[in-house]
Tab-separated table of C-alpha atoms in Angstrom:
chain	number	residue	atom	x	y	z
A	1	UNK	CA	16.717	-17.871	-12.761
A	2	UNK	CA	12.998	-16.931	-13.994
A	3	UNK	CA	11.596	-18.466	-10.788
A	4	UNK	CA	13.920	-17.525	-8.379
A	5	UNK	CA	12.910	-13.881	-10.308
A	6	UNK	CA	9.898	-14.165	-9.474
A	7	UNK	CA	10.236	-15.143	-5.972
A	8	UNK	CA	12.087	-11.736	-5.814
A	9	UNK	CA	9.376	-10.323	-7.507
A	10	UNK	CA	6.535	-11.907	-5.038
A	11	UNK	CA	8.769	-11.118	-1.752
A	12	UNK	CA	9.447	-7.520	-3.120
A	13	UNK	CA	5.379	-7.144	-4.075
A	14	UNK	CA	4.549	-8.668	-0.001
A	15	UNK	CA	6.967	-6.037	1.279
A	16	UNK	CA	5.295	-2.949	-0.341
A	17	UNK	CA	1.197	-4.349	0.568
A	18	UNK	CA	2.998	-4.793	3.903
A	19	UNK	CA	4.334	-1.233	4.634
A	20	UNK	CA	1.388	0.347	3.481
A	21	UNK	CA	-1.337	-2.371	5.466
A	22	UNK	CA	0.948	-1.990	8.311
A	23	UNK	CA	-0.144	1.500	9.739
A	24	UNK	CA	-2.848	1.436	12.539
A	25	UNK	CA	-6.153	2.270	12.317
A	26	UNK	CA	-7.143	5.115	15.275
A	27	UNK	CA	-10.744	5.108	14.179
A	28	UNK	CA	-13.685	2.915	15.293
A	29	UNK	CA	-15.423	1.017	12.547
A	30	UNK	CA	-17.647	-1.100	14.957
A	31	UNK	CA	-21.589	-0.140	14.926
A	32	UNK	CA	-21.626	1.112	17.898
A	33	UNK	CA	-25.498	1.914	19.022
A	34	UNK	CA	-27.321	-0.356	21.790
A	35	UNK	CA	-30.750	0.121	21.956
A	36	UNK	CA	-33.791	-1.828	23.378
A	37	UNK	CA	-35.888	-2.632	20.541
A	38	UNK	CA	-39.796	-2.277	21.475
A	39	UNK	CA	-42.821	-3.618	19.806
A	40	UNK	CA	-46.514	-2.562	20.160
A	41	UNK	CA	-48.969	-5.342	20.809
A	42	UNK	CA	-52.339	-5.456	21.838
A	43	UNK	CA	-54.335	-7.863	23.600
A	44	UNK	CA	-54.392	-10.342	20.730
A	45	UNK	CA	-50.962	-10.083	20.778
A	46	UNK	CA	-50.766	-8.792	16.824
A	47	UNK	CA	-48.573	-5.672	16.262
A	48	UNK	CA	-50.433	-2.777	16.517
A	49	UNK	CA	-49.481	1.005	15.376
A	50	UNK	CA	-50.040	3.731	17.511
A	51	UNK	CA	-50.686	7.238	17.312
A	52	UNK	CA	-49.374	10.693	18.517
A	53	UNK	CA	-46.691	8.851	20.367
A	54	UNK	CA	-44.320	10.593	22.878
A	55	UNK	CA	-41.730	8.778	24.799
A	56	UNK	CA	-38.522	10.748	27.030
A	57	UNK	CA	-36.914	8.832	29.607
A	58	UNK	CA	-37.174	9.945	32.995
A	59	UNK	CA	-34.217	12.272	34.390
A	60	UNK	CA	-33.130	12.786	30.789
A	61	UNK	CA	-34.579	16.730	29.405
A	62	UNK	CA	-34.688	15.299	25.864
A	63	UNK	CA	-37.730	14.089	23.826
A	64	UNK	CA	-37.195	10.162	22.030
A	65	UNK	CA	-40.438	10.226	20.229
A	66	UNK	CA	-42.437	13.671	19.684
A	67	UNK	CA	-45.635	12.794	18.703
A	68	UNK	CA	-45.240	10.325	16.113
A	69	UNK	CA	-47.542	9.127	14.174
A	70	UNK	CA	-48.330	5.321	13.824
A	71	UNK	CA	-45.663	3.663	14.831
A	72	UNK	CA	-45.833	-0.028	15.590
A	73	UNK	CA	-42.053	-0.104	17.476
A	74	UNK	CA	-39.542	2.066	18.868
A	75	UNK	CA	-35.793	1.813	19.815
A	76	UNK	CA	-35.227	3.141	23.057
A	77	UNK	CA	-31.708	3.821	24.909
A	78	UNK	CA	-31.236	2.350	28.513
A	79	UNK	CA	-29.277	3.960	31.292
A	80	UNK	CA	-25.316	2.816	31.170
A	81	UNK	CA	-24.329	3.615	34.354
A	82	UNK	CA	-27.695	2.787	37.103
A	83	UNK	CA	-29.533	-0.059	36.651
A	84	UNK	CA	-32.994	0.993	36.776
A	85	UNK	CA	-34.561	2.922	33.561
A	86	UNK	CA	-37.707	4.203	33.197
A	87	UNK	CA	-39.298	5.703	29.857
A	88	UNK	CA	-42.496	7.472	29.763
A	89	UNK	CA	-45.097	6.808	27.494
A	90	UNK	CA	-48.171	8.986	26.478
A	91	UNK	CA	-50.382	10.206	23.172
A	92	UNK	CA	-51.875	13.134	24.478
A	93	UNK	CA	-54.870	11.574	26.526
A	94	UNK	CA	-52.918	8.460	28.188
A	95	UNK	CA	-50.118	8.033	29.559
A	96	UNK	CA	-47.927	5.170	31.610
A	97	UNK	CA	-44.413	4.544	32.852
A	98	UNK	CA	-42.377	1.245	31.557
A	99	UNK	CA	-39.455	0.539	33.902
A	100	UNK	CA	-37.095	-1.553	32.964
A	101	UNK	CA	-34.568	-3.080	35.462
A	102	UNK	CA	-30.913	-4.347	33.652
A	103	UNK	CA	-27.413	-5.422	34.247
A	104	UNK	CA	-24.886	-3.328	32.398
A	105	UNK	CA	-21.579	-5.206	31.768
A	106	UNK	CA	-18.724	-2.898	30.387
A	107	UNK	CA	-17.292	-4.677	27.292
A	108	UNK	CA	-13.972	-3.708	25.845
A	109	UNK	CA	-14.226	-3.605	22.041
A	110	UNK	CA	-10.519	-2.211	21.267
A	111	UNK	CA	-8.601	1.079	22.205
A	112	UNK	CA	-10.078	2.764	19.201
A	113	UNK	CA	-14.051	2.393	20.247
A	114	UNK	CA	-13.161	1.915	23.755
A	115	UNK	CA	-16.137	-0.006	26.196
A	116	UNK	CA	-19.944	-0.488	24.719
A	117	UNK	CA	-22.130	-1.150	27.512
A	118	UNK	CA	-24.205	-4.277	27.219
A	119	UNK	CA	-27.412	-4.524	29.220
A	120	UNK	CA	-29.462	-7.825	30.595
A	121	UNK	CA	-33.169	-7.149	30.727
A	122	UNK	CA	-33.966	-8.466	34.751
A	123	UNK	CA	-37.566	-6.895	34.890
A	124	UNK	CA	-39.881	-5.032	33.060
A	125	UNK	CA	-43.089	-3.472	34.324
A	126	UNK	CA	-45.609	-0.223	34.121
A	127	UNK	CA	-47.701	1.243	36.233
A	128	UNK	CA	-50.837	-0.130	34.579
A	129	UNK	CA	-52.480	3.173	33.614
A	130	UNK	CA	-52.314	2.644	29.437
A	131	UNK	CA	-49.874	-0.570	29.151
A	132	UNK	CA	-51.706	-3.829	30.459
A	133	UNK	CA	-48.505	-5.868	30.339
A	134	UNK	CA	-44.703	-6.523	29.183
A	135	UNK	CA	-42.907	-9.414	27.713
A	136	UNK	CA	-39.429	-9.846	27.565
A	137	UNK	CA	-38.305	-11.462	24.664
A	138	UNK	CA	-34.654	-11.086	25.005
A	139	UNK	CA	-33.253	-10.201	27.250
A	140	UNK	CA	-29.330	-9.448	25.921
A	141	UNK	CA	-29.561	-5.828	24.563
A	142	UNK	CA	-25.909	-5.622	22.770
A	143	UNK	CA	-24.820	-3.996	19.068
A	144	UNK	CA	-25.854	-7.047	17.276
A	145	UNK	CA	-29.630	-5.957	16.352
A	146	UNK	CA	-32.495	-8.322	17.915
A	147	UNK	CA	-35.459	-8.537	16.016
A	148	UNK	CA	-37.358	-7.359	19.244
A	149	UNK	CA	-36.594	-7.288	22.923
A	150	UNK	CA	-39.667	-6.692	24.586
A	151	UNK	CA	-43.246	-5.670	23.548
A	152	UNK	CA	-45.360	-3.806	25.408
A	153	UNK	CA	-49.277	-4.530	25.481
A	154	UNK	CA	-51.468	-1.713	25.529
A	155	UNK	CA	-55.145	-1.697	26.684
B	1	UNK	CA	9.379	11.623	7.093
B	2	UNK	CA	7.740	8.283	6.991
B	3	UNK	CA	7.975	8.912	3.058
B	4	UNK	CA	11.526	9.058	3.301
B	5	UNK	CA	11.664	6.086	5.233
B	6	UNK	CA	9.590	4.540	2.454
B	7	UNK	CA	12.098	5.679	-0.459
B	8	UNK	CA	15.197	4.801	1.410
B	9	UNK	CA	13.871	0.807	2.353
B	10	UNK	CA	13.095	0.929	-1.415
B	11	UNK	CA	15.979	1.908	-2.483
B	12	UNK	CA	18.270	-0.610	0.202
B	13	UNK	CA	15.954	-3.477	-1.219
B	14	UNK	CA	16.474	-2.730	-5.027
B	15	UNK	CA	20.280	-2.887	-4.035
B	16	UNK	CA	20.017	-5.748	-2.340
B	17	UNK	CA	17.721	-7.173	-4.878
B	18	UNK	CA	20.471	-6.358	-7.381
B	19	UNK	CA	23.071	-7.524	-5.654
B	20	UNK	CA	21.368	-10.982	-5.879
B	21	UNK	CA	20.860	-11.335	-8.897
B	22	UNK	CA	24.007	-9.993	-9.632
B	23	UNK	CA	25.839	-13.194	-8.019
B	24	UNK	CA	22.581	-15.403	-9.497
B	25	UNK	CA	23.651	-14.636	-12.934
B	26	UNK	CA	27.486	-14.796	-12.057
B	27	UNK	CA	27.295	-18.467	-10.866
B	28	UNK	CA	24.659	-19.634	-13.348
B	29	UNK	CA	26.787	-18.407	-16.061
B	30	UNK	CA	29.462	-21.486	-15.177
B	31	UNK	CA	29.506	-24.369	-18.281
B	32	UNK	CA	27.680	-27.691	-16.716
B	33	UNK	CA	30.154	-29.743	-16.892
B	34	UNK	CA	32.157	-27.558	-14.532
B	35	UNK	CA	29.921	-28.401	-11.586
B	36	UNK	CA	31.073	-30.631	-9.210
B	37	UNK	CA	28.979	-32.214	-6.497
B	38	UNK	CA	30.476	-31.545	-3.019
B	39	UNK	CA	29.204	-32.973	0.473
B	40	UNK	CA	29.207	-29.985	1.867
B	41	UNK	CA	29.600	-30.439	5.503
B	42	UNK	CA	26.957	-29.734	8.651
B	43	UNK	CA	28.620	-26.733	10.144
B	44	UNK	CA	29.010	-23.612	7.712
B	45	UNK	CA	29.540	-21.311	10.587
B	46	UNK	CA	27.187	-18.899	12.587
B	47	UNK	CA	26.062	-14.756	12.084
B	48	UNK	CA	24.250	-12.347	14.514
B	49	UNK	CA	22.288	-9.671	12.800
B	50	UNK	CA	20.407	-6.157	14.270
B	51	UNK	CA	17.789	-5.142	12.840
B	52	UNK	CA	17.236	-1.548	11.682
B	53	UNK	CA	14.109	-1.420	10.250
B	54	UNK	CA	11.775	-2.554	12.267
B	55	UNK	CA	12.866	-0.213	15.154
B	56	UNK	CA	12.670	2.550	12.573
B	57	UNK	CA	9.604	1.775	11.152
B	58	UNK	CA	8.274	1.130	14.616
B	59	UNK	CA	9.286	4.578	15.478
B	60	UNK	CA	7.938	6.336	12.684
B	61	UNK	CA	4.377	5.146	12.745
B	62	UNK	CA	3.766	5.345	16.707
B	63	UNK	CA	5.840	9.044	15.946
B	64	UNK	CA	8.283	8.503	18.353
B	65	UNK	CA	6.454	6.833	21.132
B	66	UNK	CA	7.386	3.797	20.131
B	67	UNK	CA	10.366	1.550	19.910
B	68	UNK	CA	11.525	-1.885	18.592
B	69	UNK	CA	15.410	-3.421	19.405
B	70	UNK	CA	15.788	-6.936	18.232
B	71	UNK	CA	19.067	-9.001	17.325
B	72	UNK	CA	18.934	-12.369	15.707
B	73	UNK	CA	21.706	-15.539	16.132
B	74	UNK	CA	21.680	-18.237	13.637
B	75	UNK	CA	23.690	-21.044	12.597
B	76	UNK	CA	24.296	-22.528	9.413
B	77	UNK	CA	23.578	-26.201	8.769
B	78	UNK	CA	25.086	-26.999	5.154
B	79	UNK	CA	24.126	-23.872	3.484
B	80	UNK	CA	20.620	-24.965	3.525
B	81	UNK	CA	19.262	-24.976	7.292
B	82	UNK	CA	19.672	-21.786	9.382
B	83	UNK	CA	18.499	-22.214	12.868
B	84	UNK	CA	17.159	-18.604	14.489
B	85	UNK	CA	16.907	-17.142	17.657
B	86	UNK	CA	15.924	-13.478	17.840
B	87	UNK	CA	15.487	-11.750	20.935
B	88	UNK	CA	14.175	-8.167	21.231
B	89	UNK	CA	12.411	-5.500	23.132
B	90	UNK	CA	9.289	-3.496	22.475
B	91	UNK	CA	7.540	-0.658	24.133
B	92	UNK	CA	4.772	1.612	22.723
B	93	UNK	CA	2.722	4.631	24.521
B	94	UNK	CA	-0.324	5.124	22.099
B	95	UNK	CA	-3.418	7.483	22.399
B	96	UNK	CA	-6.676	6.492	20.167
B	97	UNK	CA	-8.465	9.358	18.201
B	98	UNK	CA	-11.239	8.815	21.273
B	99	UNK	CA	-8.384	9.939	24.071
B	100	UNK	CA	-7.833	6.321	25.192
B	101	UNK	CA	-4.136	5.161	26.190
B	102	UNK	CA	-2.293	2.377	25.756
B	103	UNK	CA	0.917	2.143	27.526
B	104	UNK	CA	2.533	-1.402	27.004
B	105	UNK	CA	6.538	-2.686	27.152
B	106	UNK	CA	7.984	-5.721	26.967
B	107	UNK	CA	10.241	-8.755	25.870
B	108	UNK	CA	9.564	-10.939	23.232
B	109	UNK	CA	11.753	-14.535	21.629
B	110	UNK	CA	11.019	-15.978	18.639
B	111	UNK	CA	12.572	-19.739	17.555
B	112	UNK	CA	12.481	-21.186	14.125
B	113	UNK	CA	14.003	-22.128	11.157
B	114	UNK	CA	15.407	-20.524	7.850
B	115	UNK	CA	15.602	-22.157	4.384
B	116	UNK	CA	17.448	-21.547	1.800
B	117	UNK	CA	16.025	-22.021	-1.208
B	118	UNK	CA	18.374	-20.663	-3.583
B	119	UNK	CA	19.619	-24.343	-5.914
B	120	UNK	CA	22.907	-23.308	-6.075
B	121	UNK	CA	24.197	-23.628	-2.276
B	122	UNK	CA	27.517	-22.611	-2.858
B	123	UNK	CA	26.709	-18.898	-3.080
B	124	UNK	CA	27.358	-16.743	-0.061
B	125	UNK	CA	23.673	-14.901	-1.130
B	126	UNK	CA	20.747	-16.810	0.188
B	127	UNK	CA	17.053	-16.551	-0.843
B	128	UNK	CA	15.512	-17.607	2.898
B	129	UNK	CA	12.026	-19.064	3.145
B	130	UNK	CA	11.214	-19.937	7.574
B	131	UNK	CA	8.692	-20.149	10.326
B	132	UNK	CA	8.951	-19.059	13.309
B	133	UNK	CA	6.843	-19.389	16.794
B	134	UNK	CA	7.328	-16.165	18.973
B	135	UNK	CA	6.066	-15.862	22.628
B	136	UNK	CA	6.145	-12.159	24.388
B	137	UNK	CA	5.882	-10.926	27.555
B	138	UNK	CA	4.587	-7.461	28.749
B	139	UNK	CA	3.448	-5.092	30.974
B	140	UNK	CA	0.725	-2.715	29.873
B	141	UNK	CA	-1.839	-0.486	30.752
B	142	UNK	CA	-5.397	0.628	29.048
B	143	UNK	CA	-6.776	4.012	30.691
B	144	UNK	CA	-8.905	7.155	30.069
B	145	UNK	CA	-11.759	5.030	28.418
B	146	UNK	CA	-14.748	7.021	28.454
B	147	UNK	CA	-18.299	5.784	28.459
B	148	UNK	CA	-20.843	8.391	27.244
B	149	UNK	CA	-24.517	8.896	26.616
B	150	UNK	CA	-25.302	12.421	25.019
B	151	UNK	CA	-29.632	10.791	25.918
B	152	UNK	CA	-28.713	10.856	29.283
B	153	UNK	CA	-26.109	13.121	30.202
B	154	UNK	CA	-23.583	10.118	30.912
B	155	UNK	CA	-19.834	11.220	30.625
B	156	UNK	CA	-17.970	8.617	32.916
B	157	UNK	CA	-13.973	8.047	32.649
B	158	UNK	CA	-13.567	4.015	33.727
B	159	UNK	CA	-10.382	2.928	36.128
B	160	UNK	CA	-7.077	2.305	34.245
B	161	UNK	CA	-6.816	-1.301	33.390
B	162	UNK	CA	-3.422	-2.693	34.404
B	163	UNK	CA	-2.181	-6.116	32.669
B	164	UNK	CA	0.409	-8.982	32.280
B	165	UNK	CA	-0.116	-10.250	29.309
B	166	UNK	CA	1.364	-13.160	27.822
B	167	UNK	CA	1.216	-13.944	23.987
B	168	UNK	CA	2.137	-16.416	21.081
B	169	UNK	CA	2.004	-16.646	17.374
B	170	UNK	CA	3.719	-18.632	14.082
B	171	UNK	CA	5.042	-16.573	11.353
B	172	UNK	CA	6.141	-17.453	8.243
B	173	UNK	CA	9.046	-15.502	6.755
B	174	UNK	CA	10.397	-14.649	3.375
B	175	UNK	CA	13.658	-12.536	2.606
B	176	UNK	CA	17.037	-11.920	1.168
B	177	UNK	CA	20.464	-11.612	2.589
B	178	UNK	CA	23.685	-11.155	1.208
B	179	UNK	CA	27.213	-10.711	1.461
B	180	UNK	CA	28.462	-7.615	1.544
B	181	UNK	CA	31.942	-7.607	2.879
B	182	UNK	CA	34.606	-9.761	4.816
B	183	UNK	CA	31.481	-11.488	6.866
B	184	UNK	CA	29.331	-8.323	7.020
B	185	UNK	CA	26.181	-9.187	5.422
B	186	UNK	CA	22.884	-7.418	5.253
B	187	UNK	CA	19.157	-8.156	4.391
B	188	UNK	CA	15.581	-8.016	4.512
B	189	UNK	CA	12.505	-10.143	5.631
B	190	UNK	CA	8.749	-9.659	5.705
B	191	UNK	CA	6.929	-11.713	8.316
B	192	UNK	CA	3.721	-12.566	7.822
B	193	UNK	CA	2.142	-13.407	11.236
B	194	UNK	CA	-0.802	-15.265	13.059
B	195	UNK	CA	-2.173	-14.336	16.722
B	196	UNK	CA	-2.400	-17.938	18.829
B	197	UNK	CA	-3.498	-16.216	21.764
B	198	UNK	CA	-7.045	-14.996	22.047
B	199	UNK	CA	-8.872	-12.860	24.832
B	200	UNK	CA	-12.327	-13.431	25.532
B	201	UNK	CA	-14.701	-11.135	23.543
B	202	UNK	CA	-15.858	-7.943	25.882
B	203	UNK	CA	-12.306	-8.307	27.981
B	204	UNK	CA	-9.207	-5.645	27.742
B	205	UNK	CA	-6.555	-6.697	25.046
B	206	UNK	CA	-3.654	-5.088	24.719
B	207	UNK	CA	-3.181	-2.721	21.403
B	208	UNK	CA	-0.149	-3.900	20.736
B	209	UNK	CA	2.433	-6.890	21.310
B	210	UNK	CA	6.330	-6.410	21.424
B	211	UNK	CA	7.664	-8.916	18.277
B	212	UNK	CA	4.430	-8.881	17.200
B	213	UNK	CA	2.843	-5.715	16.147
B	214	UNK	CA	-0.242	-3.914	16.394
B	215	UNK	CA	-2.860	-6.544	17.712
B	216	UNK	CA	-4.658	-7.562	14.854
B	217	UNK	CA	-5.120	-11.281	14.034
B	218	UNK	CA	-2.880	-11.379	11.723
B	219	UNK	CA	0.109	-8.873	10.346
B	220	UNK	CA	2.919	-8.103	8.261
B	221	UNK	CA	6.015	-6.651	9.816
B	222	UNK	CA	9.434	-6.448	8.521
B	223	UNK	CA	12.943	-6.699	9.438
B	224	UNK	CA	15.946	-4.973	7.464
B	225	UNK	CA	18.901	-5.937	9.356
B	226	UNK	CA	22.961	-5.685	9.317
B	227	UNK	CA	24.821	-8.433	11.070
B	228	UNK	CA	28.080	-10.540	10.572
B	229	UNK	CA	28.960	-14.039	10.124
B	230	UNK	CA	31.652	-16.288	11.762
């Protein structure tokens, strides 16, 4: 009878973990931010820091970067509904336009956080007035956090 | 009120639990020598069972916009081999602390096997130990999922995402279930269960499976359940 007790016992001590681990969980515990990770390069292609940065994104009101001081990369947002985004760049006596054209694929995590937008990196440019040139490094811009996705060479 | 649902399971499964034991100590209490080996034979009859607690417990956590009817059919095979069927139905309407819905109903079968494990097989009281493979059906639909950006003013409610879903899993179940009186018995289970069926990452899935539960890979569910034997 002691084993068939403790069976009891075990079944019993399953039931109770069960009705308590059986509720649903109604909040989100996925990280949930997708940025564009940006490096600063220049021309020998070493990572360079950079002064009295400002950076807002065109047809957005709100400052990214306010005059920061020496920063060597940034994490930048991109659009999740049009498939062009362009971020403006400047430090007081320069400044230049990076535009970035993406895919954004809806992607259906669960009911509780609902659909992150991914984004494919397609093209990146600037006008050429303070960045000399753009490499994409990776171009899948998703939750999981990439080292870098593109860096931007400045003259 | 989902306490009180709690404390009265408890309370059904310590009776059970005693009743059980009761009858274990009864028949172990017999001298040795007493004990005759019998063939028992193949057929020992068949039961149908409803179960009550899922569909109650179902009810309480979705707070009554969800429900859970299932009924069982087994047969006995020499005390020791219970063939199952259970059949049931499962709806649930569900809204996520972000505003999305879920809205999902549906049929569901499960086929498998019960053990009995208790030694002495001559006990109406068994001690069941079984797997089972369950497939469901359903209908469901994913809406009001919002995509927003406070950086750039983005606030955009996607289409509601209509689905037939099909789904299958293996559980492995453990329980009691005794004789109560004349044929009527009762009893418990806990299922523990395992998700065969995968979606592709980034695709809708639905938030919940009729027979199967809230879609997580794997679950616990139970079953308390009333039924009668022939």
């Amino acid at each position: 009878m002691t084993t068939v007790r403790t069976l009891i016992l075990w079944i019993c001590l399953t039931g109770l973990t069960a009705l308590v681990s059986c509720q649903p969980d109604n909040q989100c515990r996925k990280e949930n931010i997708v940025e564009m990770q940006v490096s600063f390069r220049n021309k020998a292609m070493s990572k360079v820091s950079l002064d009295s940065v400002s950076i807002h994104g065109v047809g957005s009101d709100s400052v990214l970067y306010d005059n920061k001081k020496s920063v060597n990369q940034v994490a930048l947002p991109l659009h999740k509904t049009k498939e062009v985004t362009q971020f403006v760049f400047s430090n007081g006596t320069k400044a230049d336009t990076l535009t970035l054209e993406h895919v954004n694929t809806e992607n259906f995590i669960s009911l509780e956080c609902g659909c992150f937008v991914y984004h494919t990196l397609q093209n990146a440019y600037s006008c050429g007035t303070w960045i000399d040139s753009v490499a994409i490094i990776t171009t899948e811009i998703t939750t999981i956090n990439a080292a870098e996705h593109i860096q931007v060479f400045f003259n | 009120m989902q306490q009180n649902i709690y404390r009265c399971f408890l309370i059904s499964v310590c009776f059970l639990l005693g009743l059980g034991c009761a009858y274990g100590e009864e028949t172990s209490a017999k001298p040795a020598e007493e004990e005759e080996v019998v063939e028992i034979p193949l057929y020992q009859g068949m039961g149908v069972k409803l179960d009550l607690g899922n569909s109650i417990y179902e009810a309480a956590i979705s707070a009554g916009k969800g429900m859970s009817v299932e009924a069982m059919v087994y047969a006995n095979l020499k005390r020791k081999y219970l063939p199952t069927v259970e059949v049931g139905y499962g709806a649930l309407k569900r809204t996520a602390n972000n505003d999305a819905t879920f809205e999902g109903k549906g049929a569901f079968m499960r086929l498998g096997c019960d053990f009995n494990i208790m030694k002495n097989k001559n006990i109406e009281n068994m001690f069941l130990l079984g797997v089972r493979w369950g497939a469901a059906v359903q209908q469901c639909t994913i809406g009001n999922i919002i995509i927003s950006d406070p950086y750039w003013d983005i606030t955009q409610t996607l289409p509601a995402r209509q689905m037939a879903r099909f789904d299958c899993w293996g559980e492995v179940v453990g329980g009691v279930q005794v004789d109560v009186y004349k044929g009527f018995i009762m009893g418990w289970n806990v299922r523990i269960k395992a998700l065969f069926t995968t979606v592709q990452e980034g695709k809708y899935s639905p938030a919940y499976i009729p027979g199967f539960g809230h879609n997580n890979n794997t679950t616990f569910s139970f079953n308390y359940y009333i039924g009668y034997k022939f």
